[in-house]
Amino acid sequence: MKGTNIGEFEELVLLTVAALMKEAYSVAICDELSNQTGRSVKLGVVHAVLNRLEEKGLVKSHLGEATKTRGGKRKRFYQLTIPGKAALVRAKSIRDQLWDRIPSLVWKKV
Amino acid sequence: MEEQKHHPPHWAQRFVEWYCKPDLAEDLIGDLNEYFERNVRSIGPRRAKLIYMIDAFKFFRIYTVRRPTFVNLFIHWIMIGSYTKTSARNLMRNKLFSSINIIGLAISMSVGLLLIAFVLDLHSYDRFHKKGERIYRITNVATFTGEQGGKFASTSIKTGKLIREKVTGIEEVAIVRDGFSEDAEVGDNILPIKGFWAEPSLFSIFTFPMLEGNPDRALKDPYSIVLTETAARKLFGNESALGKAIKFDTLDYQVTGVMKDVPFFSHINFEALVSLSTAEQLNKNDKNLEKWTSMWSNYVYLLPSEHADMASIQSQLDAIAKEENLADDNTKIQLELLPLYKIVVGENLRRSEGLHTVSPHMPPFVLWILGGLALVVILSACFNYTNLSIARAMRRFKEVGIRKAIGAGKSQVRQQFLAEAIMISLAALLLSYFIFLVLRPQLINLAPEMQRIVKLELTPSMVVAFIAFSVTVGIIAGFMPAIFFSKVSAINALRNVSAPAYRSVKVYKLATLRRALVIIQYTFTLIFITTTAIGYVQYKNILAFDLGFNTENILNINMQGNKPDALLKEMSEMPEVTALSRSLITTAVGNAWGGYMTYKDSRDSALIMTNHVDENYLSLHEYKLIAGGNFIARPTTAKAVREVIVNEQVLKRFNIADNNPQKAIGEEITFSNARGNGRKMTIVGVMKDFHYGKVENLIEPVAFMFWTPEDRAVINAKIQSTDMLATMAKLESMWKKIDPVHPFQAEFYDETIEDAYSEYSAMIKIIGFLSFLAISIASMGLFAMVVFTTETRLKEISIRKVMGASSGNLIYLLSRDFLWLLSISALIALPVTYFFFESVVLTHFPYHTPVQIAELFVGLLAVLLIAFMMIGSQTMKAARSNPATVLKSE
């Protein structure tokens, strides 16, 4: 089913949306991602991912109030939906399971 | 606060708004703005703007682009019906204006159609070869010491062989030798056959399907020949030609294959192919054949293997050239590759004189010039459309107003007017296609070469191109009116149908635009018509040019290799023939023959143009001797020729006897040409300078020597006849007795001269035709404008008349504006044309007559006359109407 699996970057964006809470709009997400991951994140990519996530129903969005700073244009704020949260939890649990399966012995060898 | 001053580029923002889905657009632009503000602060406004623009394009993605919704399409579809209906009604209501638009567009578009057909024909050359994209021909770039070099289409046989041996990455090489032209004898049937010497690989490079015979072997052995279907039928009738023998000269050739006829659109054309090994056999003792510098009559075609590295092939060619150039000090040759598809439409390449085959060729810049000229004419018709639509705008404001009031957007009004213009131009296409059909034979017969180059037959791709062209013309014509009407606001349009609405859309600005369009139109018209006038006068001057000898009533008969004596004898008994002479070539039409002459200093040699003539030649052509006399000896072999008659330029060139013609008689010079090296000759006569080359060339040193029977012959006959047709028929029957195989080739000297300058006559015809079109289109536009102004100012005219204005006054009133525009056009056009001729065109003609005032102004006068006739007729009509009836209905 579409929407049950998410990619790595999609997961990062979803997490950032969740972390930023009420301030999650494209530019802020972009900045936050750049700061946290240390890679240069392009606005266009973030935009495309947000759009795709919304299509999948993992986030929802609404337009905020108009401000002076953006040439009078409103911001679009994103919020995690319940399926979005479920997808994140699922992704985390899959990883945790896999982590647990690695015996500590292996780690020492590497 | 400083960053507040900087705004993101407006158009980029508009662009995003245009393509982006409306619900995504706002926050997207907001994001871009936020980034922009940040960038202004960090990296400055200029780069910020640049980044903004780049980002605006970057956001153009599948998910952001708006899709035309079904409803929109549906509405659009319904509205097309409505647009068609209103447009058609509008067309019918203004029959005069519609027909002027349609006819004007049709006339101008027919030129466009001709050009499209011409270009498409040229670009269809050689496309029938299956491997065409990979085929290349070798171009020789030669430099000679003491002679003009250049790029040649031909190369040496050695080049081909070296490439075959040394160059890697080549699938096939084919050497083709030009100049096979002999009379084929099959039983009693004798036919001249022209073709090439070629190798078997020719058939694997080119797509020339073989009907009979084995393409791999057909051209292998010496004395084998492959005929085309037509040639085979001519020689053998319906019998199979394969395996039969053909006699050329004294040798028997065997037909080893029959191939399909060479398609029309092929750059090489032949009736037969003879194996190259034959040429090698025949020239066994000629060391020159295999020389690197014998590059005058061979072509080498290459087929590189698929995915071959062309750069590496080129560098291998360079290496070959470098090595071979070491051997010869006087000639340096570089090899270049020319793609097959660029042979016909491509760079001008030189080819040596006297080759039998002429391949069609058109340099791209000629096409661009023709295209530019056609564009000017088409634009002129488009201007008419624009002008008339805007001038008559008032009558359609109501319609636009209502459309807008019930919900039409700007874009819909725009589409409506564009659709209307496209409809008109499609209607014009239909008409222009008929004009195209009429003009096509004219264009093809314009010059003899034309018939060989193009067919201009309708093909599917041509139909598509025609329709696309017509739609483009419609869009160009309808663009301004569409923008204009879409800007009209509904309130203004409906408030009052006439004046205020018109004023609300900046009527003055529009009038300026209209004037500018009229000025451009008339400037080009005047340039065209003046060019035609000047060109025509100059062309006539060239034809009537005093060459320094008489060409009147002289018939030149090309003997085509036959001995002239028999015909000469018969002709001398004809009463119509008053004088006869023989010569090697016909001069002053571009033919040339020459050799190197030295005087006392044997190191100072110069190229001297020559002709071989008999004792009657000088008197028949009325050459003016200033010293000495005619040939004294009458040698019968070339070796015995010891006398030479020179012109003044020869004396000047070598400073013979201090330029004194009398003293130059008896001086000895040394002359070398194909007949022999270093022959001592005595000057027996000095002629006044005359034109040996064409009028474009400066007068060069020329020497006449005695004609001997080894030479090819042209008989020059002075003819005095009242019934030219009967005389020609008589001559032709004499010719048939001497040479039944080849057709009689005779032409009057004056006609030959005319042919030699046929390219100019073709050019003048084309420009003349275009100027005729330009003037009729501009005049139609002017006429429509005059009708419109007199209609709208009818009341004013009537009142003026009541107040006592005379017809003259009224005509002046109505034509004043136009006169201004015309004088501005004339002020631009006439000097431009004058300087164009004086400093560009006529500099190529050292002996030209200067441009006369009369030729400059004749065009202007014609335009003025036509304009006045139109303005006058309309004004008179308005002035003659009874003021009472006009003013009654206020």
PDB file of N, CA and C in Angstrom, chain B residues 116-166:
ATOM      1  N   ILE B 116       9.573  28.037 -48.756  1.00  0.00           N
ATOM      2  CA  ILE B 116       9.537  26.804 -47.961  1.00  0.00           C
ATOM      3  C   ILE B 116       9.738  25.605 -48.870  1.00  0.00           C
ATOM      4  N   ALA B 117       9.020  25.606 -50.003  1.00  0.00           N
ATOM      5  CA  ALA B 117       9.140  24.486 -50.931  1.00  0.00           C
ATOM      6  C   ALA B 117      10.580  24.366 -51.433  1.00  0.00           C
ATOM      7  N   PHE B 118      11.168  25.515 -51.723  1.00  0.00           N
ATOM      8  CA  PHE B 118      12.543  25.557 -52.223  1.00  0.00           C
ATOM      9  C   PHE B 118      13.513  24.987 -51.194  1.00  0.00           C
ATOM     10  N   VAL B 119      13.378  25.474 -49.968  1.00  0.00           N
ATOM     11  CA  VAL B 119      14.295  25.023 -48.914  1.00  0.00           C
ATOM     12  C   VAL B 119      14.100  23.535 -48.630  1.00  0.00           C
ATOM     13  N   LEU B 120      12.842  23.102 -48.574  1.00  0.00           N
ATOM     14  CA  LEU B 120      12.597  21.681 -48.296  1.00  0.00           C
ATOM     15  C   LEU B 120      13.168  20.816 -49.405  1.00  0.00           C
ATOM     16  N   ASP B 121      13.014  21.264 -50.653  1.00  0.00           N
ATOM     17  CA  ASP B 121      13.585  20.514 -51.768  1.00  0.00           C
ATOM     18  C   ASP B 121      15.099  20.392 -51.622  1.00  0.00           C
ATOM     19  N   LEU B 122      15.735  21.511 -51.305  1.00  0.00           N
ATOM     20  CA  LEU B 122      17.182  21.484 -51.171  1.00  0.00           C
ATOM     21  C   LEU B 122      17.608  20.558 -50.036  1.00  0.00           C
ATOM     22  N   HIS B 123      16.811  20.558 -48.977  1.00  0.00           N
ATOM     23  CA  HIS B 123      17.187  19.721 -47.844  1.00  0.00           C
ATOM     24  C   HIS B 123      16.793  18.267 -48.038  1.00  0.00           C
ATOM     25  N   SER B 124      16.125  17.945 -49.125  1.00  0.00           N
ATOM     26  CA  SER B 124      15.813  16.536 -49.350  1.00  0.00           C
ATOM     27  C   SER B 124      16.878  15.887 -50.227  1.00  0.00           C
ATOM     28  N   TYR B 125      17.902  16.650 -50.604  1.00  0.00           N
ATOM     29  CA  TYR B 125      18.965  16.079 -51.420  1.00  0.00           C
ATOM     30  C   TYR B 125      19.707  14.979 -50.674  1.00  0.00           C
ATOM     31  N   ASP B 126      19.954  13.895 -51.385  1.00  0.00           N
ATOM     32  CA  ASP B 126      20.789  12.786 -50.885  1.00  0.00           C
ATOM     33  C   ASP B 126      20.218  12.086 -49.666  1.00  0.00           C
ATOM     34  N   ARG B 127      18.979  12.391 -49.313  1.00  0.00           N
ATOM     35  CA  ARG B 127      18.413  11.729 -48.139  1.00  0.00           C
ATOM     36  C   ARG B 127      18.005  10.294 -48.445  1.00  0.00           C
ATOM     37  N   PHE B 128      18.035   9.896 -49.706  1.00  0.00           N
ATOM     38  CA  PHE B 128      17.624   8.533 -50.039  1.00  0.00           C
ATOM     39  C   PHE B 128      18.720   7.507 -49.752  1.00  0.00           C
ATOM     40  N   HIS B 129      19.943   7.969 -49.505  1.00  0.00           N
ATOM     41  CA  HIS B 129      21.010   7.025 -49.171  1.00  0.00           C
ATOM     42  C   HIS B 129      20.798   6.519 -47.757  1.00  0.00           C
ATOM     43  N   LYS B 130      20.758   5.178 -47.621  1.00  0.00           N
ATOM     44  CA  LYS B 130      20.417   4.621 -46.304  1.00  0.00           C
ATOM     45  C   LYS B 130      21.464   4.971 -45.257  1.00  0.00           C
ATOM     46  N   LYS B 131      22.729   5.036 -45.671  1.00  0.00           N
ATOM     47  CA  LYS B 131      23.777   5.355 -44.691  1.00  0.00           C
ATOM     48  C   LYS B 131      24.179   6.813 -44.780  1.00  0.00           C
ATOM     49  N   GLY B 132      23.315   7.621 -45.381  1.00  0.00           N
ATOM     50  CA  GLY B 132      23.635   9.023 -45.675  1.00  0.00           C
ATOM     51  C   GLY B 132      24.266   9.797 -44.544  1.00  0.00           C
ATOM     52  N   GLU B 133      23.763   9.564 -43.325  1.00  0.00           N
ATOM     53  CA  GLU B 133      24.272  10.351 -42.207  1.00  0.00           C
ATOM     54  C   GLU B 133      25.751  10.117 -41.947  1.00  0.00           C
ATOM     55  N   ARG B 134      26.231   8.949 -42.378  1.00  0.00           N
ATOM     56  CA  ARG B 134      27.621   8.607 -42.076  1.00  0.00           C
ATOM     57  C   ARG B 134      28.571   8.937 -43.225  1.00  0.00           C
ATOM     58  N   ILE B 135      28.012   9.294 -44.389  1.00  0.00           N
ATOM     59  CA  ILE B 135      28.886   9.448 -45.555  1.00  0.00           C
ATOM     60  C   ILE B 135      29.571  10.827 -45.551  1.00  0.00           C
ATOM     61  N   TYR B 136      30.834  10.827 -45.912  1.00  0.00           N
ATOM     62  CA  TYR B 136      31.575  12.082 -46.014  1.00  0.00           C
ATOM     63  C   TYR B 136      32.262  12.161 -47.364  1.00  0.00           C
ATOM     64  N   ARG B 137      32.507  13.393 -47.831  1.00  0.00           N
ATOM     65  CA  ARG B 137      33.325  13.564 -49.016  1.00  0.00           C
ATOM     66  C   ARG B 137      34.569  14.345 -48.609  1.00  0.00           C
ATOM     67  N   ILE B 138      35.680  14.032 -49.273  1.00  0.00           N
ATOM     68  CA  ILE B 138      36.920  14.729 -48.948  1.00  0.00           C
ATOM     69  C   ILE B 138      36.950  16.076 -49.659  1.00  0.00           C
ATOM     70  N   THR B 139      37.258  17.111 -48.901  1.00  0.00           N
ATOM     71  CA  THR B 139      37.455  18.439 -49.480  1.00  0.00           C
ATOM     72  C   THR B 139      38.953  18.730 -49.470  1.00  0.00           C
ATOM     73  N   ASN B 140      39.460  19.203 -50.600  1.00  0.00           N
ATOM     74  CA  ASN B 140      40.862  19.584 -50.648  1.00  0.00           C
ATOM     75  C   ASN B 140      41.005  21.080 -50.400  1.00  0.00           C
ATOM     76  N   VAL B 141      41.780  21.439 -49.408  1.00  0.00           N
ATOM     77  CA  VAL B 141      42.069  22.851 -49.196  1.00  0.00           C
ATOM     78  C   VAL B 141      43.473  23.080 -49.727  1.00  0.00           C
ATOM     79  N   ALA B 142      43.539  23.701 -50.896  1.00  0.00           N
ATOM     80  CA  ALA B 142      44.829  23.784 -51.577  1.00  0.00           C
ATOM     81  C   ALA B 142      45.350  25.211 -51.596  1.00  0.00           C
ATOM     82  N   THR B 143      46.656  25.341 -51.397  1.00  0.00           N
ATOM     83  CA  THR B 143      47.295  26.642 -51.593  1.00  0.00           C
ATOM     84  C   THR B 143      48.403  26.454 -52.612  1.00  0.00           C
ATOM     85  N   PHE B 144      48.433  27.346 -53.598  1.00  0.00           N
ATOM     86  CA  PHE B 144      49.449  27.256 -54.636  1.00  0.00           C
ATOM     87  C   PHE B 144      50.320  28.492 -54.562  1.00  0.00           C
ATOM     88  N   THR B 145      51.555  28.335 -54.980  1.00  0.00           N
ATOM     89  CA  THR B 145      52.368  29.546 -55.071  1.00  0.00           C
ATOM     90  C   THR B 145      52.057  30.204 -56.407  1.00  0.00           C
ATOM     91  N   GLY B 146      51.738  31.470 -56.342  1.00  0.00           N
ATOM     92  CA  GLY B 146      51.507  32.231 -57.561  1.00  0.00           C
ATOM     93  C   GLY B 146      50.142  32.064 -58.170  1.00  0.00           C
ATOM     94  N   GLU B 147      49.256  31.347 -57.501  1.00  0.00           N
ATOM     95  CA  GLU B 147      47.913  31.197 -58.046  1.00  0.00           C
ATOM     96  C   GLU B 147      46.930  31.138 -56.903  1.00  0.00           C
ATOM     97  N   GLN B 148      45.684  31.434 -57.234  1.00  0.00           N
ATOM     98  CA  GLN B 148      44.688  31.475 -56.187  1.00  0.00           C
ATOM     99  C   GLN B 148      44.315  30.068 -55.742  1.00  0.00           C
ATOM    100  N   GLY B 149      44.373  29.817 -54.457  1.00  0.00           N
ATOM    101  CA  GLY B 149      43.995  28.506 -53.936  1.00  0.00           C
ATOM    102  C   GLY B 149      42.556  28.521 -53.480  1.00  0.00           C
ATOM    103  N   GLY B 150      42.238  27.611 -52.586  1.00  0.00           N
ATOM    104  CA  GLY B 150      40.881  27.591 -52.059  1.00  0.00           C
ATOM    105  C   GLY B 150      40.443  26.190 -51.719  1.00  0.00           C
ATOM    106  N   LYS B 151      39.162  26.084 -51.447  1.00  0.00           N
ATOM    107  CA  LYS B 151      38.608  24.779 -51.100  1.00  0.00           C
ATOM    108  C   LYS B 151      38.031  24.143 -52.350  1.00  0.00           C
ATOM    109  N   PHE B 152      38.423  22.923 -52.608  1.00  0.00           N
ATOM    110  CA  PHE B 152      37.961  22.228 -53.804  1.00  0.00           C
ATOM    111  C   PHE B 152      37.138  21.001 -53.417  1.00  0.00           C
ATOM    112  N   ALA B 153      36.103  20.760 -54.205  1.00  0.00           N
ATOM    113  CA  ALA B 153      35.287  19.573 -53.962  1.00  0.00           C
ATOM    114  C   ALA B 153      36.042  18.321 -54.380  1.00  0.00           C
ATOM    115  N   SER B 154      37.030  18.506 -55.241  1.00  0.00           N
ATOM    116  CA  SER B 154      37.713  17.347 -55.794  1.00  0.00           C
ATOM    117  C   SER B 154      39.016  17.083 -55.040  1.00  0.00           C
ATOM    118  N   THR B 155      39.548  15.896 -55.231  1.00  0.00           N
ATOM    119  CA  THR B 155      40.808  15.538 -54.597  1.00  0.00           C
ATOM    120  C   THR B 155      41.540  14.575 -55.534  1.00  0.00           C
ATOM    121  N   SER B 156      42.644  14.011 -55.070  1.00  0.00           N
ATOM    122  CA  SER B 156      43.396  13.147 -55.971  1.00  0.00           C
ATOM    123  C   SER B 156      43.030  11.681 -55.738  1.00  0.00           C
ATOM    124  N   ILE B 157      43.302  10.863 -56.751  1.00  0.00           N
ATOM    125  CA  ILE B 157      43.083   9.424 -56.600  1.00  0.00           C
ATOM    126  C   ILE B 157      43.960   8.898 -55.481  1.00  0.00           C
ATOM    127  N   LYS B 158      45.153   9.475 -55.389  1.00  0.00           N
ATOM    128  CA  LYS B 158      46.096   9.023 -54.371  1.00  0.00           C
ATOM    129  C   LYS B 158      45.510   9.185 -52.969  1.00  0.00           C
ATOM    130  N   THR B 159      44.818  10.293 -52.742  1.00  0.00           N
ATOM    131  CA  THR B 159      44.194  10.512 -51.440  1.00  0.00           C
ATOM    132  C   THR B 159      43.330   9.320 -51.073  1.00  0.00           C
ATOM    133  N   GLY B 160      42.468   8.928 -52.012  1.00  0.00           N
ATOM    134  CA  GLY B 160      41.570   7.805 -51.757  1.00  0.00           C
ATOM    135  C   GLY B 160      42.338   6.551 -51.405  1.00  0.00           C
ATOM    136  N   LYS B 161      43.392   6.311 -52.190  1.00  0.00           N
ATOM    137  CA  LYS B 161      44.145   5.069 -51.949  1.00  0.00           C
ATOM    138  C   LYS B 161      44.857   5.111 -50.603  1.00  0.00           C
ATOM    139  N   LEU B 162      45.417   6.272 -50.268  1.00  0.00           N
ATOM    140  CA  LEU B 162      46.125   6.397 -48.986  1.00  0.00           C
ATOM    141  C   LEU B 162      45.166   6.197 -47.827  1.00  0.00           C
ATOM    142  N   ILE B 163      43.959   6.771 -47.965  1.00  0.00           N
ATOM    143  CA  ILE B 163      42.989   6.621 -46.875  1.00  0.00           C
ATOM    144  C   ILE B 163      42.648   5.150 -46.699  1.00  0.00           C
ATOM    145  N   ARG B 164      42.461   4.456 -47.832  1.00  0.00           N
ATOM    146  CA  ARG B 164      42.117   3.041 -47.755  1.00  0.00           C
ATOM    147  C   ARG B 164      43.228   2.256 -47.056  1.00  0.00           C
ATOM    148  N   GLU B 165      44.477   2.613 -47.356  1.00  0.00           N
ATOM    149  CA  GLU B 165      45.592   1.864 -46.764  1.00  0.00           C
ATOM    150  C   GLU B 165      45.819   2.199 -45.298  1.00  0.00           C
ATOM    151  N   LYS B 166      45.803   3.516 -45.007  1.00  0.00           N
ATOM    152  CA  LYS B 166      46.372   3.929 -43.724  1.00  0.00           C
ATOM    153  C   LYS B 166      45.358   4.277 -42.637  1.00  0.00           C
TER     154      LYS B 166
END
